[in-house]
Coordinates of N, CA, C and O in Angstrom, one line a residue:
M7 N 34.8 52.9 104.6 CA 34.5 53.6 105.7 C 33.2 53.4 106.3 O 32.4 53.7 105.4
R8 N 32.7 52.9 107.5 CA 31.8 52.7 108.0 C 30.9 54.0 108.4 O 31.5 54.8 109.1
S9 N 29.8 54.2 108.1 CA 28.9 55.5 108.5 C 28.5 55.5 109.9 O 27.7 54.6 110.6
R10 N 29.0 56.4 110.4 CA 28.8 56.7 112.2 C 27.4 56.9 112.2 O 26.5 56.4 113.0
Y11 N 26.7 57.8 111.1 CA 25.4 58.0 111.1 C 24.3 56.8 110.9 O 23.5 56.5 111.6
E12 N 24.6 55.8 110.0 CA 24.2 54.4 110.0 C 24.1 53.7 111.4 O 23.1 53.3 111.7
T13 N 25.2 53.7 112.2 CA 25.2 53.0 113.1 C 24.4 53.7 114.3 O 23.6 53.0 115.0
A14 N 24.6 55.0 114.4 CA 23.4 55.7 115.4 C 21.9 55.5 115.1 O 21.2 55.4 115.8
R15 N 21.8 55.5 113.8 CA 20.4 55.3 113.4 C 19.9 54.0 113.9 O 18.8 53.9 114.3
R16 N 20.8 52.9 113.6 CA 20.4 51.5 114.0 C 20.2 51.6 115.4 O 19.1 50.8 115.7
I17 N 21.0 52.2 116.1 CA 20.8 52.0 117.6 C 19.5 52.9 118.1 O 18.8 52.5 118.9
L18 N 19.2 53.9 117.4 CA 18.1 54.7 117.7 C 16.8 54.1 117.2 O 15.8 53.8 117.9
V19 N 16.8 53.1 116.3 CA 15.9 52.3 115.9 C 15.5 51.3 117.0 O 14.3 51.1 117.5
F20 N 16.5 50.8 117.6 CA 16.4 49.9 118.7 C 15.7 50.5 120.0 O 14.8 50.0 120.6
W21 N 16.2 51.7 120.2 CA 15.6 52.6 121.6 C 14.1 52.8 121.2 O 13.2 52.6 122.2
T22 N 13.8 53.2 120.1 CA 12.6 53.7 119.9 C 11.5 52.5 119.8 O 10.3 52.6 120.4
L23 N 11.9 51.3 119.3 CA 11.1 49.9 119.3 C 11.1 49.3 120.7 O 10.0 49.0 121.1
F24 N 12.1 49.3 121.6 CA 12.0 48.9 122.7 C 11.2 49.7 123.4 O 10.3 49.3 124.4
I25 N 11.3 51.2 123.6 CA 10.6 52.1 124.4 C 9.0 51.7 124.1 O 8.2 51.8 124.7
G26 N 8.9 51.8 122.7 CA 7.5 51.9 122.1 C 6.7 50.7 122.5 O 5.7 50.7 122.8
I27 N 7.4 49.7 122.4 CA 6.5 48.2 122.4 C 6.5 48.1 123.9 O 5.5 47.5 124.4
G28 N 7.4 48.4 124.8 CA 7.3 48.4 126.1 C 6.0 49.2 126.6 O 5.2 48.9 127.6
A29 N 6.0 50.3 126.3 CA 5.0 51.3 126.6 C 3.7 50.7 126.2 O 2.7 50.8 127.0
V30 N 3.5 50.3 124.9 CA 2.2 49.7 124.4 C 1.8 48.6 125.4 O 0.6 48.3 125.8
G31 N 2.7 47.7 125.7 CA 2.6 46.6 126.5 C 2.0 46.9 128.1 O 1.3 46.2 128.5
G32 N 3.0 48.0 128.6 CA 2.6 48.4 129.8 C 1.0 49.0 129.7 O 0.4 48.9 130.9
A33 N 0.8 49.7 128.8 CA -0.5 50.6 128.6 C -1.5 49.6 128.5 O -2.8 49.6 129.2
A34 N -1.2 48.3 127.8 CA -2.4 47.1 127.6 C -2.7 46.7 129.0 O -3.8 46.5 129.1
M35 N -1.8 46.6 129.8 CA -1.9 45.8 131.0 C -2.8 46.9 131.9 O -3.8 46.4 132.7
M36 N -2.2 48.1 131.9 CA -3.3 49.0 132.6 C -4.7 49.1 132.5 O -5.6 49.3 133.1
L37 N -4.7 49.1 131.1 CA -6.3 48.9 130.5 C -7.0 47.8 130.7 O -8.2 47.8 130.7
L38 N -6.2 46.8 130.5 CA -7.1 45.5 130.7 C -7.5 45.2 132.2 O -8.2 44.6 132.4
D39 N -6.5 45.8 133.3 CA -6.9 45.7 134.5 C -6.6 46.9 135.1 O -5.6 47.3 135.6
P40 N -7.6 47.9 135.0 CA -7.2 49.3 135.7 C -6.8 49.3 137.2 O -6.3 50.2 137.7
S41 N -7.5 48.2 137.9 CA -7.2 47.9 139.3 C -5.4 47.9 139.5 O -5.1 48.4 140.6
G42 N -4.8 47.5 138.8 CA -3.2 47.4 138.9 C -2.8 45.9 139.3 O -1.7 45.6 139.5
K43 N -3.9 45.2 139.9 CA -3.5 43.9 140.6 C -2.7 43.0 139.9 O -1.7 42.3 140.5
T44 N -3.1 42.7 138.7 CA -2.4 41.9 137.6 C -0.9 42.1 137.8 O -0.2 41.1 137.7
M45 N -0.5 43.2 137.6 CA 0.8 43.7 137.4 C 1.5 43.9 138.8 O 2.8 44.3 138.9
G46 N 0.8 43.8 139.8 CA 1.1 44.3 141.2 C 1.3 45.8 141.4 O 2.4 46.3 142.2
M47 N 0.6 46.4 140.6 CA 0.7 48.0 140.7 C -0.3 48.6 141.6 O 0.0 49.8 141.6
D48 N -1.3 47.9 142.2 CA -2.3 48.3 142.9 C -1.8 49.1 144.2 O -2.4 50.1 144.4
G49 N -0.7 48.8 144.5 CA -0.1 49.6 145.8 C 0.4 50.8 145.4 O 0.9 51.7 146.2
M50 N 0.4 51.4 144.1 CA 1.1 52.5 143.7 C 0.1 53.4 143.6 O 0.4 54.7 143.5
L51 N -1.0 53.2 143.4 CA -2.1 54.2 143.3 C -2.2 55.3 144.3 O -2.7 56.3 143.9
P52 N -1.9 55.0 145.6 CA -2.0 56.3 146.7 C -1.1 57.2 146.0 O -1.1 58.4 146.5
Y53 N 0.1 56.9 145.4 CA 0.9 57.9 145.2 C 0.6 58.8 144.2 O 1.3 59.8 144.0
F54 N -0.3 58.1 143.4 CA -0.8 59.2 142.3 C -1.6 60.1 142.7 O -2.1 61.4 142.2
Q55 N -2.2 60.3 144.3 CA -2.8 61.3 144.6 C -2.1 62.6 144.8 O -2.8 63.7 145.3
V56 N -1.1 62.6 144.7 CA -0.2 64.0 144.9 C -0.3 64.9 143.6 O 0.0 66.1 143.5
L57 N -0.9 64.2 142.6 CA -1.0 64.9 141.1 C -2.3 65.8 141.1 O -3.3 65.3 141.6
P58 N -2.4 66.8 140.3 CA -3.5 67.5 139.9 C -4.8 66.5 139.6 O -4.4 65.7 138.7
F59 N -6.1 66.9 139.9 CA -7.1 66.0 139.4 C -7.0 64.8 139.7 O -7.6 63.8 139.1
A60 N -6.4 64.4 140.9 CA -6.1 62.9 141.2 C -7.4 62.3 141.6 O -7.8 61.2 141.3
E61 N -8.4 63.0 141.9 CA -9.7 62.4 142.7 C -10.6 62.0 141.3 O -11.6 61.4 141.5
V62 N -10.3 62.6 140.2 CA -10.9 62.4 139.1 C -10.4 61.5 138.2 O -11.0 60.4 137.7
V63 N -9.0 61.6 137.8 CA -8.4 60.9 136.9 C -7.5 59.5 137.3 O -7.1 58.6 136.4
F64 N -7.2 59.6 138.5 CA -6.4 58.6 138.9 C -6.9 57.7 140.3 O -6.1 57.4 141.0
Q65 N -8.0 57.4 140.0 CA -8.7 56.4 140.8 C -8.4 55.2 140.6 O -8.3 54.1 141.3
D66 N -8.1 54.9 139.3 CA -7.4 53.7 139.0 C -6.2 54.0 137.8 O -5.8 55.1 137.7
L67 N -5.8 52.9 137.0 CA -4.8 53.2 136.0 C -5.2 53.2 134.7 O -4.5 53.4 133.7
A68 N -6.3 53.3 134.3 CA -7.0 53.6 133.0 C -6.5 54.8 132.4 O -5.8 54.9 131.2
F69 N -6.5 56.1 132.9 CA -5.8 57.1 132.5 C -4.4 57.1 132.4 O -4.0 57.6 131.3
S70 N -3.6 56.5 133.2 CA -2.4 56.5 133.1 C -1.8 55.5 131.9 O -0.7 55.8 131.3
G71 N -2.8 54.4 131.8 CA -2.4 53.6 130.4 C -2.7 54.3 129.5 O -1.9 54.0 128.4
I72 N -3.8 55.0 129.2 CA -4.2 55.9 128.1 C -2.8 56.7 127.7 O -2.2 57.1 126.8
A73 N -2.4 57.4 128.9 CA -1.3 58.5 128.8 C 0.1 57.8 128.2 O 0.8 58.3 127.4
L74 N 0.2 56.6 128.7 CA 1.7 55.9 128.5 C 1.5 55.4 127.1 O 2.5 55.6 126.3
F75 N 0.5 55.1 126.6 CA 0.1 54.4 125.1 C 0.3 55.7 124.3 O 1.1 55.5 123.3
I76 N 0.0 56.9 124.5 CA 0.0 57.9 123.6 C 1.6 58.6 123.7 O 2.1 58.7 122.6
V77 N 1.9 58.9 125.0 CA 3.1 59.6 125.1 C 4.4 58.8 124.7 O 5.2 59.6 124.2
N78 N 4.3 57.7 125.2 CA 5.7 56.8 125.0 C 5.5 55.6 123.9 O 6.4 55.3 123.6
G79 N 4.2 55.3 123.7 CA 4.1 54.0 123.0 C 4.0 54.4 121.7 O 4.8 54.3 120.7
L80 N 2.9 55.1 121.2 CA 2.5 55.6 119.6 C 3.8 56.6 119.2 O 4.1 56.4 118.0
T81 N 4.3 57.5 120.0 CA 5.3 58.2 119.6 C 6.4 57.6 119.2 O 6.9 58.0 118.2
N82 N 7.0 56.7 120.1 CA 8.1 55.9 119.6 C 8.2 54.9 118.6 O 9.0 54.9 117.6
L83 N 7.0 54.4 118.6 CA 6.5 53.5 117.4 C 6.7 54.4 116.1 O 7.1 53.9 114.9
A84 N 6.0 55.5 115.9 CA 6.0 56.2 114.8 C 7.4 56.9 114.6 O 7.6 56.7 113.5
A85 N 8.3 57.2 115.6 CA 9.7 57.3 115.3 C 10.5 56.3 114.8 O 11.1 56.3 113.6
A86 N 10.1 55.1 115.2 CA 10.7 53.9 114.7 C 10.3 53.6 113.2 O 11.1 53.2 112.2
G87 N 9.0 53.6 112.9 CA 8.7 53.8 111.5 C 9.1 54.7 110.5 O 9.6 54.1 109.4
L88 N 9.6 55.9 111.1 CA 10.3 57.0 110.2 C 11.6 56.6 110.0 O 12.4 56.8 109.1
L89 N 12.2 56.2 111.1 CA 13.6 55.8 111.0 C 13.9 54.3 110.2 O 14.6 54.6 109.2
L90 N 12.9 53.7 110.1 CA 12.9 52.3 109.1 C 12.8 52.8 108.0 O 13.2 52.2 106.7
A91 N 12.0 54.0 107.5 CA 11.6 54.4 106.2 C 12.8 55.4 105.8 O 12.7 56.0 104.7
R92 N 13.7 55.7 106.6 CA 14.9 56.5 106.4 C 14.6 57.9 106.3 O 15.0 58.6 105.4
K93 N 13.4 58.3 107.0 CA 13.0 59.6 107.1 C 13.9 60.5 107.9 O 14.1 59.9 109.0
K94 N 14.3 61.6 107.6 CA 15.2 62.6 108.5 C 14.4 62.9 109.8 O 15.0 63.1 110.8
A95 N 13.1 63.0 109.7 CA 12.3 63.3 110.8 C 12.4 62.3 112.0 O 12.2 62.6 113.0
G96 N 12.7 61.1 111.5 CA 12.8 60.0 112.6 C 13.8 60.1 113.4 O 13.8 59.7 114.8
V97 N 14.9 60.8 113.1 CA 16.1 61.0 113.8 C 15.9 62.1 114.9 O 16.0 61.9 116.0
T98 N 15.4 63.0 114.5 CA 14.8 64.3 115.3 C 13.9 63.8 116.3 O 13.8 64.1 117.5
L99 N 13.0 63.0 116.0 CA 11.8 62.8 116.7 C 12.2 61.6 117.7 O 11.9 61.5 118.9
G100 N 13.1 60.5 117.2 CA 13.7 59.8 118.3 C 14.4 60.4 119.3 O 14.3 59.8 120.4
G101 N 15.1 61.4 119.1 CA 15.9 62.2 120.1 C 14.9 62.8 121.0 O 15.1 62.8 122.3
I102 N 14.0 63.4 120.5 CA 12.9 64.3 121.4 C 12.2 63.4 122.1 O 11.7 63.8 123.4
F103 N 11.9 62.2 121.7 CA 11.2 61.2 122.4 C 11.9 60.6 123.8 O 11.4 60.2 124.6
G104 N 13.2 60.6 123.6 CA 14.0 60.3 124.8 C 13.8 61.2 125.7 O 14.0 60.8 126.9
V105 N 14.0 62.6 125.3 CA 13.6 63.4 126.4 C 12.4 63.4 126.6 O 12.1 63.6 128.0
T106 N 11.3 63.1 126.1 CA 9.9 62.9 126.5 C 9.8 61.7 127.8 O 9.3 62.2 128.8
L107 N 10.6 60.9 127.5 CA 10.6 59.6 128.5 C 11.1 60.1 129.7 O 10.9 60.0 130.8
M108 N 12.4 60.9 129.5 CA 13.2 61.4 130.8 C 12.0 62.3 131.4 O 12.0 62.1 132.7
L109 N 11.4 63.2 130.7 CA 10.4 64.1 131.5 C 9.3 63.2 132.3 O 8.9 63.6 133.4
W110 N 8.8 62.2 131.6 CA 7.8 61.4 132.2 C 8.4 60.6 133.4 O 7.6 60.5 134.4
I111 N 9.5 60.4 133.2 CA 10.2 59.5 134.4 C 10.3 60.6 135.7 O 10.4 60.5 136.7
C112 N 10.9 61.8 135.2 CA 10.8 63.0 136.3 C 9.5 63.0 137.0 O 9.5 63.3 138.2
I113 N 8.3 62.8 136.6 CA 7.0 62.8 137.0 C 6.9 61.6 138.2 O 6.5 61.9 139.4
Q114 N 7.5 60.5 137.5 CA 7.7 59.3 138.5 C 8.5 59.7 139.6 O 8.4 59.3 140.9
F115 N 9.6 60.5 139.4 CA 10.5 60.8 140.4 C 9.6 61.5 141.6 O 10.3 61.4 142.7
Y116 N 8.8 62.3 141.1 CA 8.1 63.2 141.9 C 7.0 62.6 142.9 O 6.9 62.6 144.0
M117 N 6.5 61.5 142.2 CA 5.3 60.7 142.8 C 5.9 59.5 143.7 O 5.2 59.3 144.6
F118 N 6.9 58.8 143.1 CA 7.0 57.6 143.9 C 8.2 57.8 144.7 O 9.3 58.3 144.2
P119 N 8.5 56.8 145.6 CA 9.7 56.7 146.3 C 10.9 56.6 145.3 O 10.7 55.5 144.4
P120 N 12.2 56.5 145.6 CA 13.3 55.9 144.8 C 13.1 54.6 144.3 O 13.0 53.8 145.2
N121 N 13.3 54.1 143.1 CA 13.2 52.7 142.8 C 14.2 52.6 141.6 O 14.3 53.1 140.6
F122 N 14.4 51.3 141.6 CA 15.1 50.8 140.4 C 14.6 51.0 139.0 O 15.5 51.3 138.0
M123 N 13.4 50.7 139.1 CA 12.7 50.9 137.5 C 12.9 52.3 136.8 O 12.9 52.4 135.8
S124 N 12.5 53.2 137.9 CA 12.2 54.6 137.3 C 13.7 55.2 136.8 O 13.7 55.9 135.7
T125 N 14.8 54.8 137.6 CA 16.1 55.2 137.3 C 16.6 54.4 136.1 O 17.1 55.1 135.3
T126 N 16.3 53.4 136.0 CA 16.6 52.5 134.8 C 16.2 53.1 133.5 O 16.8 53.3 132.6
Y127 N 14.7 53.4 133.5 CA 13.9 54.1 132.4 C 14.7 55.4 132.1 O 14.6 56.0 131.1
F128 N 14.8 56.2 133.3 CA 15.4 57.6 133.0 C 16.8 57.5 132.3 O 17.0 58.4 131.2
I129 N 17.6 56.6 132.6 CA 19.0 56.1 131.9 C 18.6 55.8 130.5 O 19.3 56.2 129.4
F130 N 17.7 54.9 130.2 CA 17.2 54.8 128.9 C 16.9 55.8 128.0 O 17.0 56.1 126.9
G131 N 15.9 56.7 128.7 CA 15.5 57.8 127.9 C 16.9 58.8 127.7 O 16.9 59.3 126.5
L132 N 17.8 58.8 128.5 CA 18.9 59.5 128.3 C 19.7 59.0 127.2 O 20.2 59.9 126.2
A133 N 19.8 57.6 126.9 CA 20.7 56.9 125.8 C 19.8 57.0 124.7 O 20.6 57.5 123.6
Q134 N 18.6 57.0 124.7 CA 17.8 57.3 123.5 C 18.0 58.8 122.9 O 18.3 59.1 121.7
A135 N 18.1 59.9 123.9 CA 18.0 61.1 123.5 C 19.6 61.4 122.8 O 19.7 62.2 121.8
A136 N 20.7 60.9 123.7 CA 22.0 61.0 123.3 C 22.3 60.3 121.7 O 23.0 60.9 120.9
T137 N 21.5 59.2 121.6 CA 21.7 58.6 120.4 C 21.2 59.5 119.3 O 21.8 59.5 118.3
G138 N 19.8 59.8 119.6 CA 19.2 60.8 118.6 C 20.0 62.0 118.1 O 20.3 62.3 117.1
Y139 N 20.7 62.6 119.3 CA 21.6 63.7 118.9 C 23.0 63.2 118.1 O 22.9 64.0 117.2
A140 N 23.5 62.1 118.5 CA 24.6 61.7 117.7 C 24.0 61.4 116.3 O 25.1 61.8 115.6
A141 N 23.1 60.8 116.1 CA 22.9 60.4 114.7 C 22.4 61.7 114.0 O 22.8 62.1 112.6
W142 N 21.7 62.8 114.6 CA 21.5 64.0 113.8 C 23.0 64.7 113.4 O 23.2 65.2 112.3
V143 N 23.9 64.8 114.2 CA 25.2 65.5 114.2 C 26.0 64.5 113.3 O 26.6 65.2 112.2
F144 N 26.1 63.2 113.2 CA 26.8 62.4 112.3 C 26.2 62.5 110.9 O 27.0 62.7 110.0
E145 N 24.8 62.7 110.8 CA 24.1 62.8 109.6 C 24.6 64.2 109.0 O 25.1 64.2 107.7
K146 N 24.7 65.3 109.7 CA 25.1 66.6 109.3 C 26.6 66.6 108.9 O 26.9 67.3 107.8
Q147 N 27.4 65.8 109.6 CA 28.8 65.8 109.2 C 29.2 65.0 108.1 O 29.8 65.4 107.1
E148 N 28.3 63.8 107.9 CA 28.4 63.1 106.5 C 28.0 63.8 105.5 O 28.2 63.3 104.3
A149 N 27.0 64.6 105.5 CA 26.4 65.3 104.3 C 27.0 66.3 103.9 O 26.9 67.1 102.9
F150 N 28.0 66.8 104.7 CA 28.9 68.2 104.4 C 29.7 67.9 103.2 O 30.5 67.0 103.2
R151 N 29.9 68.7 102.3 CA 30.6 68.7 101.1 C 31.1 70.0 100.8 O 30.4 71.1 100.9
V152 N 32.3 70.3 100.5 CA 32.9 71.5 99.8 C 33.3 71.2 98.2 O 34.0 70.0 98.0
D153 N 33.0 71.9 97.5 CA 33.3 72.1 96.2 C 34.1 73.2 95.8 O 33.8 74.3 95.9
I154 N 35.4 72.7 95.4 CA 36.6 74.1 95.3 C 35.8 74.9 94.0 O 36.4 76.2 94.1
F155 N 35.1 74.7 93.3 CA 34.7 75.4 92.3 C 33.7 76.4 92.7 O 33.3 77.1 92.0
D156 N 33.0 76.3 94.0 CA 32.3 77.3 94.5 C 32.9 78.4 94.9 O 32.3 79.5 95.4
Y157 N 34.2 78.2 95.0 CA 35.1 79.3 95.6 C 36.3 80.0 94.5 O 37.3 79.6 94.5
P158 N 35.7 80.5 93.3 CA 36.8 80.8 92.1 C 37.6 81.6 92.5 O 38.8 81.6 91.8
D159 N 37.9 82.5 93.5 CA 38.9 83.6 93.7 C 40.1 82.8 94.8 O 41.0 83.4 94.9
I160 N 39.8 81.6 95.2 CA 40.9 80.9 95.8 C 42.2 80.9 95.0 O 42.2 80.1 93.7
G161 N 43.4 81.3 95.7 CA 44.5 81.3 95.0 C 44.8 82.3 93.7 O 45.8 82.3 93.1
T162 N 44.0 83.2 93.6 CA 44.0 84.5 92.4 C 44.9 85.3 93.0 O 45.4 86.2 92.2
N163 N 45.0 85.5 94.4 CA 45.6 86.7 94.9 C 46.7 86.2 95.9 O 46.4 85.9 97.1
P164 N 48.0 86.2 95.6 CA 49.0 85.7 96.5 C 49.3 86.5 97.8 O 49.8 86.3 98.7
E165 N 48.6 88.0 97.8 CA 48.6 88.8 99.1 C 47.6 88.3 100.1 O 47.6 88.8 101.0
R166 N 46.5 87.4 99.7 CA 45.5 87.2 100.6 C 45.6 85.8 100.9 O 45.6 85.0 99.9
L167 N 45.5 85.6 102.2 CA 45.4 84.1 103.0 C 43.9 83.6 103.0 O 43.0 84.5 103.7
V168 N 43.6 82.6 102.3 CA 42.4 82.1 102.7 C 42.4 80.7 103.4 O 43.1 79.9 103.1
V169 N 41.6 80.6 104.6 CA 41.8 79.4 105.3 C 40.2 78.9 104.9 O 39.3 79.4 105.6
F170 N 40.2 77.5 104.9 CA 38.9 76.8 105.1 C 39.2 75.5 105.4 O 40.2 75.0 105.3
F171 N 37.9 74.9 106.0 CA 38.4 73.7 106.5 C 36.9 73.0 106.5 O 36.1 73.6 106.3

């Protein structure tokens, strides 16, 4: 029988690498050209002015690039590394970082007019979080074992009904 945990873990590896590599690439572009002109993001800078400390940190895309690199890039790549090393923390962190991506996108929903890209990445975060949760549940289910010898009194008293599953 094929392991549902392994399938979910592999899908979670995909999501963490996809989001992590994309975030690092986006952050690199923001840091290489903080004006945003290269990526056509310079028109987005006025929308950043609704955020706290906008006059200090949001005059260009440098701070956003650093934040993207740390919050969605490094974290997801670290989770991917843990998943590839088959560490249990990778599953938990992979799911948590899906939620982190959704929170990141909620900030974008607040700042920017509705757009296809933000909605798509929110769905990606939801898929990543759901996959992390599924992998966590499947791992628990597949690791569950019952040893009849742990229950020596089963069957010793015909007057007592013992139900286990």
